[in-house]
Structure formats: C-alpha cells, structure tokens
Amino acid sequence: MLIGELLAELERCNEDAQKQKIEEMNEIINGMNKEEFRSVFTVELFNRIDQMIEEKKLTLENAILLTKNIGYHNVIVNLFQFDFNMSSLRFRIEKMIAEEEKKKEGENEKLLVGLCECYFILSFNFTSEMLSICVPCLLKAALNKEESEEARKEVEMALLALSSMGVRRIAEQELYFQEIKEIIQYHQEHRNLTRLAYQSAMQFLMFRIFYERSLEEVFMNELHFVREAARELDELTKCVDWERKEGENEIRRKDTKEELIILRWIRTLIRYFSNCTMWKEEFAGLINSIVQLFRAAKDNHREIGSQCVNILRRAVEYRTVGVDGLLKGGAVEAVLEEIQRQTVDDGMLFDCLQFFLNISRRLKEKEKDEKEEDERKEMKRKVFEKLEEEGYEDTITIIHEMFDFQNGKKNYNGKISLDISDYFVNA
C-alpha cells in the first residue's frame, strides 16, 4: 500500500489504530531508496500532516512518531531532503517548541524532546533561538543512563538528532561540551549506548571542531577518537556479511544497519582527516582498520570501498597522517592493489592517483632539520622499494599511456599532474 493511502487511512482511525498504521508506513519507508523517498516526502505531504494535526485527525503524539520515523530514515541514509523546510509543518513545530519552552516548570518534557528531534532530523536551517532550546533539551535526554531497551532507543534518537546538525555553529561551548563529553566517556567505561548512538555522539563533537579548534586536543587525547573509531570499524566490519547473494543487484541492494553506521563513521573520518592536525605514530592502527574494511567491502559494496580510498587520499593530501603511518597501516599496499585492478572505476582511479601523487610530493620535500632530513630519505627509500617490488612504475606508465587526462578523463580537475615523473618518489 502506498504512503498516501496509509496517510488517508490515519484520518479514519483511533489513536491506537493510528500507531499500527504508522508502523506499517515505517516498514515501507525503510525499504525505500533515496529517489523513492524524495518523490514521496514532498512539501505537499508534510503540509498534509500539518493539516491533519490542525483538524485533529492525527493526534500530536502520533504526528511526532510519524515525523520522527521519516526523519530517522532521512538522517541514517544521508539524504538531503529540503521539502520539510518549506512546509507549514516545520513552522508549526518551531512555534510549539518555543511555546513549550516558555512554560518552564509546566513544560511537557517528553513532548519538547520529541518536537526537538523532529525539528533537527528534518531541518536544514536552525535559528539561534531553536539551537539554544533544542541542544540542551536533547543533551539532557541523551544523558539518560537507564539500561532498558526503550531508554536506549530514546538516547539513540536524541544523539542522532544532534548529529544531524552538521557543522552549524553553536554560540557557546557551555551549551553542549561537558554533557557530550560525559556521554562519550560514560559509554567508553560502561558500553551503554547503541552503535548508532555512539557514532552520533562522536560525529556531533567532530562537527564542532570546525569552529572550536581547542576541542581537538580533548577529542584526541581525552576521548580517544582514533582508538575508538578503529575499534568500532573493526567490530562493524566483522558484523557484516560482505558476500553478495547470487543475482543480487548492488544498486537495489538494501544496506544493513551496520553498513549504514559504517558509512556514517566514514563521513566522520573524512572530516577528521580533512580538518584535524594532530597525528601520532600509534594511530597507524586506524589506517589499518580502514584498509581492512576496504579489502572486505571493495568487491561487494562499491560505495564503502570507494569512500575508504577517499579517506586514505585525504589522509595523505591534508598531511594528517605521516607517510610512515600510511606504510605501517598497509595503505600503500592496498591502494597499489586497487590501481592495478583491471576493473577500477574512474572515481577510484582518481583517488588512487591522487594518493600516490601526494606521497611522491611529500617525500621529495627536503627538511631543514638534519635529523628529519635523514628520516625523510629513509622513508623515501622504504616506500620506493615497496612500490618497485610491486611493479608500481609499470602500472603508472601504462595508465598514463592509456588515458588522455586533459580530454578523456571526466574526473580530471587540474589536481592530477600530467607529468608522469611526479608520481615517482625516486625522481
């Protein structure tokens, strides 16, 4: 049954029957791909939900449940759905949040949390007033340490809503920092959060680093982001059955929840490698976790495999990781294996070439300090021997001869050198 038909049926149901219909709708929503989702959840549909609330054909509790279900799918699969922003439902929710917050002691805390969750998981523009109300409200909900399944789901939704804010600036650290730090540290000791909730908490704080550079040291040294990200990736990689079923089409294949959480970790790591500057030698373990995930996923989950190479490319390009860390973590071998495959696609090839181009450039940069210069030469020797052993120069030469980068490569954007010698660390 179509979503529109189920929505029409809601108008003729009592409150309990509406909950059942909403669960049926949620099953349909979870099976949608991105294109289907966008085509269904339009401004008109959100306006219709708003009208049903106005005409008391849909209880407010059930309207929040329905909207949260829609928003959950929107966030976890990384959709960009702008229709809610332009709907009357969005303005109703904003007004209700402001009115409920003004009640202070008389406020319905559960209602306010639900409204804030709906607002954050579907909106793209947040006023300073909404941020000042919703962030503390959701953090308070996320601090719930009850061990029941219901409580864990409520905490997960609150943290998921917070993580969906992206890089939007919050005026004061005091609005969020101590609370989110407590949530993360308590989980690291007691393992009380779901995997999605924990990833969301880390993602929320990672996005804040964009504006609050002072958070990076705490994030790395007190919250142990790199160690924890590596552990989570290792465990998630083991949880997924990477073998494609016979006749299964990857384009229509429905991602498992674990795969969706992996993709969320990948997006967080891409931001980490693009924005953070702290690097320690022992963090090569995270590179190795990314490499192991890449090897598990590359044949049967193109998006995860491709994004793993994108992370490695950014790690070397933005100089977040030392070349020694990339070598110890197995990144050089993994990318070299990929570039030598006959079926590598254009996007993957671009990232692979960019990876080696930037390694080459970094190893050619002479250091002023004598000790560091000796270390650079030694690392250059190790990398060159590894590449020579694996037939890297022959591969690069063949690729260079096969493609006219200026005219034939759709991914050529001026960042890939056309001088073949730039790819060789011995040059």
Coordinates of C-alpha atoms in Angstrom, one line a residue:
M1 CA 0.0 0.0 0.0
L2 CA 1.3 3.5 -0.8
I3 CA 2.2 6.1 1.8
G4 CA -0.5 8.4 0.6
E5 CA -3.2 5.7 1.0
L6 CA -2.0 4.8 4.5
L7 CA -2.0 8.5 5.4
A8 CA -5.6 8.8 4.3
E9 CA -6.5 5.8 6.5
L10 CA -5.0 7.5 9.5
E11 CA -7.8 10.1 9.4
R12 CA -10.3 7.3 10.0
C13 CA -8.5 5.6 12.8
N14 CA -8.5 6.0 16.6
E15 CA -5.2 6.7 18.4
D16 CA -4.1 3.1 18.9
A17 CA -5.0 2.1 15.3
Q18 CA -3.1 5.1 14.1
K19 CA 0.1 3.8 15.8
Q20 CA -0.3 0.5 13.9
K21 CA -0.7 2.3 10.6
I22 CA 2.4 4.4 11.3
E23 CA 4.4 1.2 12.0
E24 CA 3.2 -0.1 8.6
M25 CA 4.3 3.2 7.0
N26 CA 7.7 2.9 8.7
E27 CA 8.3 -0.6 7.2
I28 CA 7.6 0.9 3.7
I29 CA 9.9 3.9 4.4
N30 CA 12.7 1.6 5.5
G31 CA 12.5 -0.2 2.2
M32 CA 12.7 3.0 0.1
N33 CA 15.8 4.1 -1.9
K34 CA 16.8 7.8 -2.0
E35 CA 14.9 8.6 -5.1
E36 CA 11.7 7.0 -3.9
F37 CA 12.0 8.8 -0.6
R38 CA 12.4 12.2 -2.2
S39 CA 9.5 11.6 -4.5
V40 CA 7.1 10.7 -1.7
F41 CA 8.1 13.1 1.1
T42 CA 7.3 16.4 -0.5
V43 CA 6.2 19.8 0.8
E44 CA 2.6 18.7 0.0
L45 CA 2.9 15.6 2.2
F46 CA 4.3 17.5 5.1
N47 CA 1.6 20.1 4.7
R48 CA -1.0 17.4 4.7
I49 CA 0.4 16.1 8.1
D50 CA 0.2 19.6 9.4
Q51 CA -3.4 20.0 8.3
M52 CA -4.3 16.6 9.9
I53 CA -2.9 17.9 13.2
E54 CA -4.8 21.2 12.8
E55 CA -8.1 19.4 12.1
K56 CA -7.4 16.9 15.0
K57 CA -7.5 14.0 12.6
L58 CA -4.0 12.9 13.8
T59 CA -3.0 13.1 17.5
L60 CA 0.1 15.2 18.2
E61 CA 1.8 12.2 19.8
N62 CA 1.3 10.1 16.7
A63 CA 2.3 13.0 14.4
I64 CA 5.6 13.2 16.2
L65 CA 6.0 9.5 16.0
L66 CA 5.4 9.6 12.2
T67 CA 7.7 12.6 11.7
K68 CA 10.5 11.0 13.7
N69 CA 10.2 7.8 11.6
I70 CA 10.5 9.9 8.4
G71 CA 13.4 11.9 9.8
Y72 CA 15.3 8.8 11.1
H73 CA 15.4 7.3 7.6
N74 CA 16.3 10.8 6.2
V75 CA 19.4 11.0 8.5
I76 CA 20.7 7.5 8.6
V77 CA 20.9 7.1 4.8
N78 CA 22.3 10.6 4.5
L79 CA 19.5 12.1 2.4
F80 CA 19.3 15.8 1.7
Q81 CA 15.5 16.4 1.8
F82 CA 14.7 20.1 1.7
D83 CA 10.9 19.9 1.4
F84 CA 10.3 19.9 5.2
N85 CA 12.0 23.2 5.5
M86 CA 9.4 24.8 3.2
S87 CA 6.4 23.2 4.7
S88 CA 3.8 24.5 7.2
L89 CA 4.7 21.6 9.5
R90 CA 8.1 23.0 10.1
F91 CA 6.7 26.3 11.2
R92 CA 4.1 24.6 13.5
I93 CA 6.9 22.6 15.2
E94 CA 9.1 25.7 15.6
K95 CA 6.2 27.6 17.2
M96 CA 5.3 24.6 19.5
I97 CA 9.0 24.3 20.6
A98 CA 9.2 28.0 21.5
E99 CA 5.8 27.9 23.3
E100 CA 6.6 24.7 25.3
E101 CA 10.0 26.1 26.4
K102 CA 8.3 29.2 27.7
K103 CA 6.2 27.2 30.1
K104 CA 9.4 26.3 32.1
E105 CA 8.3 24.3 35.1
G106 CA 4.9 23.5 33.4
E107 CA 6.5 22.1 30.2
N108 CA 5.9 18.6 29.0
E109 CA 9.5 17.4 28.8
K110 CA 8.7 14.3 26.6
L111 CA 6.8 16.5 24.2
L112 CA 9.6 19.0 23.9
V113 CA 12.2 16.3 23.3
G114 CA 10.0 14.8 20.6
L115 CA 9.5 18.1 18.9
C116 CA 13.2 19.0 19.0
E117 CA 14.1 15.6 17.5
C118 CA 11.6 16.1 14.6
Y119 CA 13.0 19.6 14.0
F120 CA 16.7 18.6 13.9
I121 CA 16.4 15.4 11.9
L122 CA 14.5 17.1 9.0
S123 CA 15.5 20.8 9.1
F124 CA 18.5 22.4 7.3
N125 CA 18.2 25.9 8.8
F126 CA 18.3 26.5 12.5
T127 CA 17.6 29.8 14.2
S128 CA 19.8 30.7 17.2
E129 CA 16.6 30.5 19.3
M130 CA 15.9 26.9 18.2
L131 CA 19.6 25.9 18.9
S132 CA 19.5 27.4 22.3
I133 CA 16.4 25.5 23.2
C134 CA 16.9 22.2 21.4
V135 CA 20.6 21.4 22.0
P136 CA 20.3 21.5 25.9
C137 CA 17.0 19.6 25.7
L138 CA 18.4 16.8 23.5
L139 CA 21.6 16.5 25.5
K140 CA 19.6 16.1 28.7
A141 CA 17.6 13.3 27.1
A142 CA 20.8 11.7 25.9
L143 CA 22.3 11.7 29.4
N144 CA 19.7 9.1 30.4
K145 CA 21.6 6.1 31.8
E146 CA 18.7 3.7 32.2
E147 CA 19.5 0.3 30.8
S148 CA 16.1 -0.6 29.3
E149 CA 15.7 -1.1 25.6
E150 CA 13.2 1.8 25.4
A151 CA 15.6 4.2 27.1
R152 CA 18.5 3.1 24.8
K153 CA 16.3 3.9 21.8
E154 CA 15.3 7.3 23.2
V155 CA 19.0 8.1 23.8
E156 CA 19.9 7.0 20.3
M157 CA 17.2 9.2 18.7
A158 CA 18.4 12.2 20.7
L159 CA 22.0 11.8 19.7
L160 CA 21.0 11.1 16.1
A161 CA 19.1 14.3 16.0
L162 CA 22.1 16.2 17.4
S163 CA 24.4 14.7 14.9
S164 CA 22.2 15.8 12.0
M165 CA 23.0 19.4 12.7
G166 CA 26.2 19.2 10.7
V167 CA 28.7 22.0 11.1
R168 CA 26.3 24.6 12.2
R169 CA 27.8 26.8 14.9
I170 CA 26.6 26.7 18.4
A171 CA 27.3 30.1 20.1
E172 CA 28.8 28.8 23.4
Q173 CA 30.7 25.6 24.2
E174 CA 28.9 25.7 27.6
L175 CA 25.7 24.7 25.8
Y176 CA 27.0 21.2 24.9
F177 CA 30.6 20.3 25.7
Q178 CA 30.5 18.9 29.3
E179 CA 27.4 16.9 28.6
I180 CA 28.6 15.3 25.3
K181 CA 32.0 14.6 26.9
E182 CA 30.2 12.8 29.8
I183 CA 28.1 10.8 27.4
I184 CA 31.1 9.6 25.5
Q185 CA 33.3 8.8 28.5
Y186 CA 30.5 7.0 30.3
H187 CA 29.9 4.8 27.3
Q188 CA 33.7 4.1 27.0
E189 CA 33.6 2.7 30.6
H190 CA 30.2 1.0 30.6
R191 CA 29.3 0.4 26.9
N192 CA 25.7 1.6 27.4
L193 CA 25.0 3.2 24.0
T194 CA 23.9 1.6 20.8
R195 CA 26.5 1.6 18.0
L196 CA 24.5 4.3 16.2
A197 CA 24.1 6.4 19.3
Y198 CA 27.9 6.3 20.0
Q199 CA 28.8 7.1 16.4
S200 CA 26.3 10.1 16.5
A201 CA 27.9 11.4 19.7
M202 CA 31.3 11.4 18.2
Q203 CA 30.0 12.9 14.9
F204 CA 28.3 15.7 16.8
L205 CA 31.6 16.7 18.5
M206 CA 33.7 16.3 15.4
F207 CA 31.5 18.8 13.6
R208 CA 32.0 21.3 16.4
I209 CA 35.8 21.2 15.9
F210 CA 35.3 23.0 12.7
Y211 CA 34.6 26.2 14.7
E212 CA 36.2 25.3 18.1
R213 CA 39.8 24.3 17.3
S214 CA 40.5 24.0 21.0
L215 CA 38.3 20.9 21.1
E216 CA 40.7 18.9 19.0
E217 CA 43.1 18.1 21.8
V218 CA 40.3 16.9 24.1
F219 CA 38.8 14.9 21.3
M220 CA 42.0 13.1 20.6
N221 CA 43.7 12.8 24.0
E222 CA 40.7 12.5 26.4
L223 CA 38.0 10.9 24.3
H224 CA 40.5 8.8 22.3
F225 CA 38.7 9.3 19.0
V226 CA 41.2 7.5 16.8
R227 CA 41.4 4.4 19.0
E228 CA 37.6 4.2 19.4
A229 CA 37.0 4.8 15.7
A230 CA 39.4 2.0 14.8
R231 CA 37.7 -0.4 17.3
E232 CA 34.2 0.4 16.0
L233 CA 35.3 -0.1 12.4
D234 CA 36.9 -3.4 13.3
E235 CA 33.8 -4.7 15.1
L236 CA 31.4 -3.5 12.4
T237 CA 33.5 -5.0 9.6
K238 CA 33.2 -8.4 11.3
C239 CA 29.4 -8.0 11.8
V240 CA 28.6 -7.5 8.1
D241 CA 28.2 -10.4 5.6
W242 CA 30.1 -9.0 2.7
E243 CA 29.3 -11.8 0.3
R244 CA 26.9 -10.7 -2.4
K245 CA 23.9 -13.1 -2.8
E246 CA 23.6 -14.7 -6.2
G247 CA 21.7 -12.5 -8.6
E248 CA 21.8 -9.5 -6.2
N249 CA 22.0 -6.1 -7.8
E250 CA 24.2 -3.8 -5.7
I251 CA 22.2 -0.7 -6.9
R252 CA 19.0 -2.1 -5.5
R253 CA 20.6 -3.8 -2.6
K254 CA 19.3 -2.6 0.8
D255 CA 22.1 -1.6 3.2
T256 CA 22.0 -3.3 6.6
K257 CA 22.0 -1.0 9.7
E258 CA 25.7 -1.9 10.3
E259 CA 26.6 -0.8 6.8
L260 CA 24.8 2.5 7.3
I261 CA 26.7 3.1 10.5
I262 CA 29.9 2.3 8.8
L263 CA 29.1 4.9 6.1
R264 CA 28.4 7.4 8.9
W265 CA 31.8 6.6 10.5
I266 CA 33.4 7.1 7.1
R267 CA 31.9 10.5 6.7
T268 CA 33.1 11.4 10.2
L269 CA 36.6 10.2 9.4
I270 CA 36.7 12.1 6.1
R271 CA 36.0 15.3 8.1
Y272 CA 38.7 14.2 10.7
F273 CA 41.4 13.7 8.0
S274 CA 40.4 16.9 6.3
N275 CA 40.4 19.2 9.4
C276 CA 42.4 17.8 12.2
T277 CA 46.2 18.3 12.6
M278 CA 47.1 16.0 15.5
W279 CA 48.8 12.8 14.5
K280 CA 50.7 10.2 16.5
E281 CA 52.7 7.2 15.2
E282 CA 50.5 4.7 17.1
F283 CA 47.4 6.0 15.2
A284 CA 48.5 3.8 12.3
G285 CA 46.1 1.3 13.8
L286 CA 43.2 3.4 12.4
I287 CA 44.7 3.4 8.9
N288 CA 44.9 -0.4 9.2
S289 CA 41.3 -0.6 10.2
I290 CA 40.3 1.4 7.2
V291 CA 42.4 -0.8 5.0
Q292 CA 40.8 -4.0 6.4
L293 CA 37.3 -2.5 5.8
F294 CA 38.3 -1.6 2.3
R295 CA 39.5 -5.1 1.5
A296 CA 36.3 -6.6 2.9
A297 CA 33.9 -4.2 1.1
K298 CA 35.6 -3.3 -2.2
D299 CA 34.1 -6.2 -4.3
N300 CA 30.6 -6.2 -3.0
H301 CA 29.9 -2.7 -1.6
R302 CA 31.2 -0.1 -4.1
E303 CA 30.3 3.0 -2.0
I304 CA 32.1 1.8 1.1
G305 CA 35.1 0.6 -0.8
S306 CA 35.3 3.9 -2.8
Q307 CA 35.0 6.0 0.4
C308 CA 37.7 4.1 2.1
V309 CA 40.2 5.1 -0.7
N310 CA 38.8 8.6 -0.4
I311 CA 39.8 8.7 3.3
L312 CA 43.3 7.4 2.6
R313 CA 43.7 10.0 -0.2
R314 CA 42.7 12.8 2.2
A315 CA 44.9 11.5 4.9
V316 CA 48.0 12.0 2.7
E317 CA 46.7 15.1 0.9
Y318 CA 45.9 17.0 4.1
R319 CA 49.0 15.7 5.8
T320 CA 47.0 14.5 8.8
V321 CA 49.0 11.2 8.7
G322 CA 52.7 10.7 8.4
V323 CA 53.9 8.6 5.4
D324 CA 55.3 6.1 7.9
G325 CA 51.8 5.7 9.4
L326 CA 50.4 5.1 5.9
L327 CA 53.1 2.5 5.2
K328 CA 52.7 0.7 8.6
G329 CA 48.9 0.7 8.3
G330 CA 49.0 -1.0 4.9
A331 CA 47.6 1.9 3.0
V332 CA 50.3 1.9 0.3
E333 CA 49.8 -1.8 -0.5
A334 CA 46.0 -1.5 -0.5
V335 CA 45.9 1.4 -2.9
L336 CA 48.5 -0.1 -5.1
E337 CA 46.5 -3.3 -5.3
E338 CA 43.4 -1.3 -6.4
I339 CA 45.2 0.7 -9.0
Q340 CA 46.5 -2.5 -10.6
R341 CA 43.0 -4.0 -11.0
Q342 CA 41.6 -4.1 -14.5
T343 CA 38.1 -3.0 -13.3
V344 CA 38.9 0.1 -11.2
D345 CA 36.3 2.8 -11.9
D346 CA 37.2 6.5 -12.7
G347 CA 36.4 7.8 -9.3
M348 CA 38.5 5.2 -7.5
L349 CA 41.3 5.7 -10.0
F350 CA 41.3 9.4 -9.4
D351 CA 41.7 8.9 -5.6
C352 CA 44.4 6.3 -6.1
L353 CA 46.5 8.6 -8.4
Q354 CA 46.0 11.5 -6.0
F355 CA 47.1 9.3 -3.1
F356 CA 50.4 8.4 -4.8
L357 CA 50.9 11.9 -6.3
N358 CA 50.8 13.4 -2.8
I359 CA 53.0 10.7 -1.3
S360 CA 55.6 11.5 -4.0
R361 CA 55.4 15.2 -3.4
R362 CA 55.8 14.8 0.4
L363 CA 58.8 12.5 0.0
K364 CA 60.5 15.0 -2.3
E365 CA 60.2 17.9 0.1
K366 CA 63.6 18.4 1.8
E367 CA 63.7 19.1 5.5
K368 CA 65.8 21.8 7.1
D369 CA 66.5 19.8 10.2
E370 CA 69.3 17.3 9.6
K371 CA 67.7 14.5 11.6
E372 CA 64.3 15.0 9.9
E373 CA 66.0 15.0 6.5
D374 CA 67.7 11.7 7.3
E375 CA 64.3 10.3 8.4
R376 CA 62.7 11.5 5.1
K377 CA 65.4 9.9 3.0
E378 CA 65.0 6.6 4.9
M379 CA 61.2 6.7 4.5
K380 CA 61.6 7.5 0.8
R381 CA 63.8 4.5 0.3
K382 CA 61.3 2.2 2.1
V383 CA 58.4 3.5 0.0
F384 CA 60.3 3.3 -3.2
E385 CA 61.4 -0.3 -2.5
K386 CA 57.9 -1.3 -1.7
L387 CA 56.5 0.3 -4.9
E388 CA 59.3 -1.1 -7.1
E389 CA 58.7 -4.5 -5.7
E390 CA 55.0 -4.4 -6.6
G391 CA 55.5 -3.1 -10.1
Y392 CA 54.2 0.4 -9.4
E393 CA 56.2 2.2 -12.1
D394 CA 55.0 -0.1 -14.8
T395 CA 51.4 0.4 -13.7
I396 CA 51.6 4.2 -13.7
T397 CA 53.3 4.2 -17.1
I398 CA 50.5 2.0 -18.6
I399 CA 47.8 4.2 -17.0
H400 CA 49.5 7.4 -18.3
E401 CA 49.7 6.0 -21.8
M402 CA 46.1 4.7 -21.8
F403 CA 44.3 8.0 -20.9
D404 CA 44.4 11.5 -22.2
F405 CA 43.9 13.2 -18.8
Q406 CA 43.1 16.6 -20.3
N407 CA 40.4 15.4 -22.7
G408 CA 39.3 11.9 -21.8
K409 CA 39.1 11.7 -18.0
K410 CA 35.8 13.1 -16.6
N411 CA 37.5 13.3 -13.1
Y412 CA 40.4 15.4 -14.3
N413 CA 40.2 18.7 -12.5
G414 CA 43.7 20.1 -12.6
K415 CA 44.8 18.4 -9.4
I416 CA 46.2 15.3 -11.1
S417 CA 49.6 16.0 -12.6
L418 CA 50.1 15.3 -16.3
D419 CA 53.8 14.9 -15.8
I420 CA 54.4 11.2 -15.2
S421 CA 57.6 11.8 -13.2
D422 CA 55.6 13.5 -10.5
Y423 CA 54.3 10.1 -9.4
F424 CA 57.7 8.5 -8.8
V425 CA 59.2 9.1 -5.4
N426 CA 62.7 8.4 -6.7
A427 CA 62.6 11.3 -9.2

